[in-house]
Amino acid sequence: VKYELFYWPELQGRGEFVRLALEDAGASYTDVAREPKGAARMQRLLAAQRAFAPPFLQAGKLIIPQTAAILHYLGPKLGLAPANEARRAELHAKQLTIMDWVVEVHDTHHPIASSLYYEDQLDEAKRRAQIFLAERLPKFLGHFEAGVAPRARISYVELSLFQMIEGLRYAFPQAMRKLERKHPRLVALHERVQKRPRLAAYLGSERRLAFNQGGIFRHYPELDAH
Ligand SMILES: N[C@@H](CCC(=O)N[C@@H](CS)C(=O)NCC(=O)O)C(=O)O
């Protein structure tokens, strides 16, 4: 099966969770909006209400939006989730929690509205980020640290946790320096995922976009811990 991923061409964003799964599995896929005329095709599907927002995946006639739903669909097909329904539901629930976490990361720099400039919500962003770093980030990290099974088979959830650590290190280097000491299993999991041969090749390739100030993980020093 040839998969077509639709996502904003200049961002890691939520699309990256899907890219990591496809890349780790060595799946045949196209990152459509990064191809000539692909961005217009994505806009046409959005205008036709085939999805509310990117990312979405096309597999033949099927179009699936929502990051967690895409991964739930792809998981067993890519060898990144077992076929067992109960285990799949557990993984899906974990991925949904990761997607909640992603929203909270995003809201540190855009707490009022995505449509407003960062500079126009700076005071709220500072307040939100401070509470995120003090309360929510330790809670999310602690939750996933407790669930790491060091030798367990890697699923799409572990790939997503790798991406969370990557993004948080970029966005909040000071805060993460302190917090990582308390979450050694997550740090070890990040290393383990990073070394997977196909993923390592992807991360070193031009297909892996750099973090930037348009994505979910943004580095504003004034929002980081001091
Ligand atoms: N819950 C959705 C959220 C999708 C989403 O917010 N996508 C962003 C980019 S990462 C977007 O393009 N949003 C446009 C909008 O919401 O109008 C998911 O996890 O995929």
PDB file of C-alpha atoms in Angstrom, residues 69-201:
ATOM      1  CA  ALA A  69      -6.575   7.914  14.663  1.00  0.00           C
ATOM      2  CA  ILE A  70      -4.004   7.789  11.862  1.00  0.00           C
ATOM      3  CA  LEU A  71      -1.538   5.993  14.132  1.00  0.00           C
ATOM      4  CA  HIS A  72      -4.245   3.656  15.421  1.00  0.00           C
ATOM      5  CA  TYR A  73      -4.983   2.713  11.813  1.00  0.00           C
ATOM      6  CA  LEU A  74      -1.357   2.398  10.730  1.00  0.00           C
ATOM      7  CA  GLY A  75       0.013   0.721  13.876  1.00  0.00           C
ATOM      8  CA  PRO A  76      -0.564  -2.969  13.093  1.00  0.00           C
ATOM      9  CA  LYS A  77       0.038  -2.465   9.375  1.00  0.00           C
ATOM     10  CA  LEU A  78       3.478  -0.989  10.063  1.00  0.00           C
ATOM     11  CA  GLY A  79       4.418  -3.486  12.761  1.00  0.00           C
ATOM     12  CA  LEU A  80       4.210  -0.708  15.345  1.00  0.00           C
ATOM     13  CA  ALA A  81       1.212  -2.067  17.263  1.00  0.00           C
ATOM     14  CA  PRO A  82      -0.060  -5.554  17.944  1.00  0.00           C
ATOM     15  CA  ALA A  83      -3.221  -6.817  16.238  1.00  0.00           C
ATOM     16  CA  ASN A  84      -4.839  -7.556  19.614  1.00  0.00           C
ATOM     17  CA  GLU A  85      -7.781  -5.201  20.080  1.00  0.00           C
ATOM     18  CA  ALA A  86      -7.401  -4.630  23.812  1.00  0.00           C
ATOM     19  CA  ARG A  87      -3.708  -3.813  23.493  1.00  0.00           C
ATOM     20  CA  ARG A  88      -4.458  -1.512  20.552  1.00  0.00           C
ATOM     21  CA  ALA A  89      -7.035   0.352  22.632  1.00  0.00           C
ATOM     22  CA  GLU A  90      -4.440   0.842  25.367  1.00  0.00           C
ATOM     23  CA  LEU A  91      -1.944   2.253  22.884  1.00  0.00           C
ATOM     24  CA  HIS A  92      -4.596   4.502  21.376  1.00  0.00           C
ATOM     25  CA  ALA A  93      -5.455   5.891  24.810  1.00  0.00           C
ATOM     26  CA  LYS A  94      -1.774   6.641  25.439  1.00  0.00           C
ATOM     27  CA  GLN A  95      -1.493   8.388  22.090  1.00  0.00           C
ATOM     28  CA  LEU A  96      -4.567  10.494  22.889  1.00  0.00           C
ATOM     29  CA  THR A  97      -2.881  11.560  26.127  1.00  0.00           C
ATOM     30  CA  ILE A  98       0.208  12.522  24.122  1.00  0.00           C
ATOM     31  CA  MET A  99      -1.988  14.591  21.806  1.00  0.00           C
ATOM     32  CA  ASP A 100      -3.505  16.371  24.837  1.00  0.00           C
ATOM     33  CA  TRP A 101       0.058  17.083  25.953  1.00  0.00           C
ATOM     34  CA  VAL A 102       0.823  18.523  22.503  1.00  0.00           C
ATOM     35  CA  VAL A 103      -2.101  20.947  22.831  1.00  0.00           C
ATOM     36  CA  GLU A 104      -0.772  22.130  26.176  1.00  0.00           C
ATOM     37  CA  VAL A 105       2.704  22.678  24.691  1.00  0.00           C
ATOM     38  CA  HIS A 106       1.163  24.686  21.856  1.00  0.00           C
ATOM     39  CA  ASP A 107      -0.875  26.762  24.279  1.00  0.00           C
ATOM     40  CA  THR A 108       2.237  27.945  26.114  1.00  0.00           C
ATOM     41  CA  HIS A 109       3.016  30.272  23.200  1.00  0.00           C
ATOM     42  CA  HIS A 110      -0.566  30.763  21.955  1.00  0.00           C
ATOM     43  CA  PRO A 111      -2.731  30.658  25.081  1.00  0.00           C
ATOM     44  CA  ILE A 112      -5.419  33.017  23.755  1.00  0.00           C
ATOM     45  CA  ALA A 113      -5.705  32.215  20.039  1.00  0.00           C
ATOM     46  CA  SER A 114      -3.655  30.653  17.245  1.00  0.00           C
ATOM     47  CA  SER A 115      -4.849  33.491  15.013  1.00  0.00           C
ATOM     48  CA  LEU A 116      -3.160  36.176  17.152  1.00  0.00           C
ATOM     49  CA  TYR A 117       0.545  37.017  17.018  1.00  0.00           C
ATOM     50  CA  TYR A 118       2.663  35.627  19.834  1.00  0.00           C
ATOM     51  CA  GLU A 119       3.650  39.199  20.728  1.00  0.00           C
ATOM     52  CA  ASP A 120      -0.015  40.071  21.247  1.00  0.00           C
ATOM     53  CA  GLN A 121      -0.452  37.367  23.877  1.00  0.00           C
ATOM     54  CA  LEU A 122       2.983  37.560  25.472  1.00  0.00           C
ATOM     55  CA  ASP A 123       1.841  38.258  29.031  1.00  0.00           C
ATOM     56  CA  GLU A 124      -0.625  35.378  28.945  1.00  0.00           C
ATOM     57  CA  ALA A 125       1.985  33.136  27.318  1.00  0.00           C
ATOM     58  CA  LYS A 126       4.467  33.831  30.104  1.00  0.00           C
ATOM     59  CA  ARG A 127       1.881  33.025  32.729  1.00  0.00           C
ATOM     60  CA  ARG A 128       0.715  29.909  30.928  1.00  0.00           C
ATOM     61  CA  ALA A 129       4.262  28.644  30.292  1.00  0.00           C
ATOM     62  CA  GLN A 130       5.260  29.120  33.919  1.00  0.00           C
ATOM     63  CA  ILE A 131       2.335  27.007  35.109  1.00  0.00           C
ATOM     64  CA  PHE A 132       2.894  24.459  32.341  1.00  0.00           C
ATOM     65  CA  LEU A 133       6.530  23.995  33.367  1.00  0.00           C
ATOM     66  CA  ALA A 134       5.777  23.887  37.087  1.00  0.00           C
ATOM     67  CA  GLU A 135       2.673  21.704  37.079  1.00  0.00           C
ATOM     68  CA  ARG A 136       1.726  20.075  33.817  1.00  0.00           C
ATOM     69  CA  LEU A 137       5.073  19.110  32.306  1.00  0.00           C
ATOM     70  CA  PRO A 138       6.193  17.192  35.439  1.00  0.00           C
ATOM     71  CA  LYS A 139       2.805  15.490  35.562  1.00  0.00           C
ATOM     72  CA  PHE A 140       2.962  14.326  31.920  1.00  0.00           C
ATOM     73  CA  LEU A 141       6.616  13.280  32.206  1.00  0.00           C
ATOM     74  CA  GLY A 142       5.963  11.413  35.451  1.00  0.00           C
ATOM     75  CA  HIS A 143       3.023   9.597  33.926  1.00  0.00           C
ATOM     76  CA  PHE A 144       4.950   8.365  30.903  1.00  0.00           C
ATOM     77  CA  GLU A 145       8.122   7.658  32.910  1.00  0.00           C
ATOM     78  CA  ALA A 146       6.098   5.224  35.031  1.00  0.00           C
ATOM     79  CA  GLY A 147       4.875   3.433  31.915  1.00  0.00           C
ATOM     80  CA  VAL A 148       8.252   2.885  30.234  1.00  0.00           C
ATOM     81  CA  ALA A 149       9.152  -0.792  29.996  1.00  0.00           C
ATOM     82  CA  PRO A 150      12.860  -0.673  29.100  1.00  0.00           C
ATOM     83  CA  ARG A 151      12.965  -3.797  26.963  1.00  0.00           C
ATOM     84  CA  ALA A 152       9.435  -3.802  25.567  1.00  0.00           C
ATOM     85  CA  ARG A 153       8.798  -3.799  21.847  1.00  0.00           C
ATOM     86  CA  ILE A 154       8.714  -0.323  20.345  1.00  0.00           C
ATOM     87  CA  SER A 155       5.275   0.865  19.232  1.00  0.00           C
ATOM     88  CA  TYR A 156       4.178   4.133  17.661  1.00  0.00           C
ATOM     89  CA  VAL A 157       3.639   5.479  21.198  1.00  0.00           C
ATOM     90  CA  GLU A 158       7.369   5.190  21.989  1.00  0.00           C
ATOM     91  CA  LEU A 159       8.170   6.950  18.709  1.00  0.00           C
ATOM     92  CA  SER A 160       5.837   9.760  19.764  1.00  0.00           C
ATOM     93  CA  LEU A 161       7.461   9.949  23.206  1.00  0.00           C
ATOM     94  CA  PHE A 162      10.821  10.309  21.456  1.00  0.00           C
ATOM     95  CA  GLN A 163       9.371  13.253  19.541  1.00  0.00           C
ATOM     96  CA  MET A 164       8.002  14.838  22.715  1.00  0.00           C
ATOM     97  CA  ILE A 165      11.450  14.727  24.331  1.00  0.00           C
ATOM     98  CA  GLU A 166      13.049  16.140  21.176  1.00  0.00           C
ATOM     99  CA  GLY A 167      10.554  18.989  20.974  1.00  0.00           C
ATOM    100  CA  LEU A 168      10.608  19.815  24.665  1.00  0.00           C
ATOM    101  CA  ARG A 169      14.416  19.941  24.654  1.00  0.00           C
ATOM    102  CA  TYR A 170      14.243  22.420  21.783  1.00  0.00           C
ATOM    103  CA  ALA A 171      11.497  24.555  23.304  1.00  0.00           C
ATOM    104  CA  PHE A 172      12.426  24.497  26.986  1.00  0.00           C
ATOM    105  CA  PRO A 173      16.127  23.546  27.293  1.00  0.00           C
ATOM    106  CA  GLN A 174      16.546  24.942  30.803  1.00  0.00           C
ATOM    107  CA  ALA A 175      13.457  23.342  32.228  1.00  0.00           C
ATOM    108  CA  MET A 176      14.252  20.006  30.568  1.00  0.00           C
ATOM    109  CA  ARG A 177      17.818  19.966  31.878  1.00  0.00           C
ATOM    110  CA  LYS A 178      16.436  19.828  35.398  1.00  0.00           C
ATOM    111  CA  LEU A 179      13.463  17.584  34.708  1.00  0.00           C
ATOM    112  CA  GLU A 180      15.361  14.972  32.732  1.00  0.00           C
ATOM    113  CA  ARG A 181      17.335  14.011  35.824  1.00  0.00           C
ATOM    114  CA  LYS A 182      14.101  12.795  37.377  1.00  0.00           C
ATOM    115  CA  HIS A 183      13.009  10.843  34.296  1.00  0.00           C
ATOM    116  CA  PRO A 184      15.897   8.544  33.369  1.00  0.00           C
ATOM    117  CA  ARG A 185      13.747   5.901  31.703  1.00  0.00           C
ATOM    118  CA  LEU A 186      12.268   8.387  29.266  1.00  0.00           C
ATOM    119  CA  VAL A 187      15.752   9.683  28.484  1.00  0.00           C
ATOM    120  CA  ALA A 188      16.941   6.106  27.860  1.00  0.00           C
ATOM    121  CA  LEU A 189      13.889   5.440  25.696  1.00  0.00           C
ATOM    122  CA  HIS A 190      14.687   8.544  23.630  1.00  0.00           C
ATOM    123  CA  GLU A 191      18.203   7.179  23.040  1.00  0.00           C
ATOM    124  CA  ARG A 192      16.930   3.736  22.162  1.00  0.00           C
ATOM    125  CA  VAL A 193      14.458   5.096  19.603  1.00  0.00           C
ATOM    126  CA  GLN A 194      17.014   7.476  18.124  1.00  0.00           C
ATOM    127  CA  LYS A 195      19.371   4.581  17.369  1.00  0.00           C
ATOM    128  CA  ARG A 196      16.863   2.528  15.406  1.00  0.00           C
ATOM    129  CA  PRO A 197      18.553   2.260  12.009  1.00  0.00           C
ATOM    130  CA  ARG A 198      15.744   3.486   9.752  1.00  0.00           C
ATOM    131  CA  LEU A 199      14.850   6.259  12.158  1.00  0.00           C
ATOM    132  CA  ALA A 200      18.477   7.333  12.539  1.00  0.00           C
ATOM    133  CA  ALA A 201      18.749   7.497   8.727  1.00  0.00           C
TER     134      ALA A 201
END
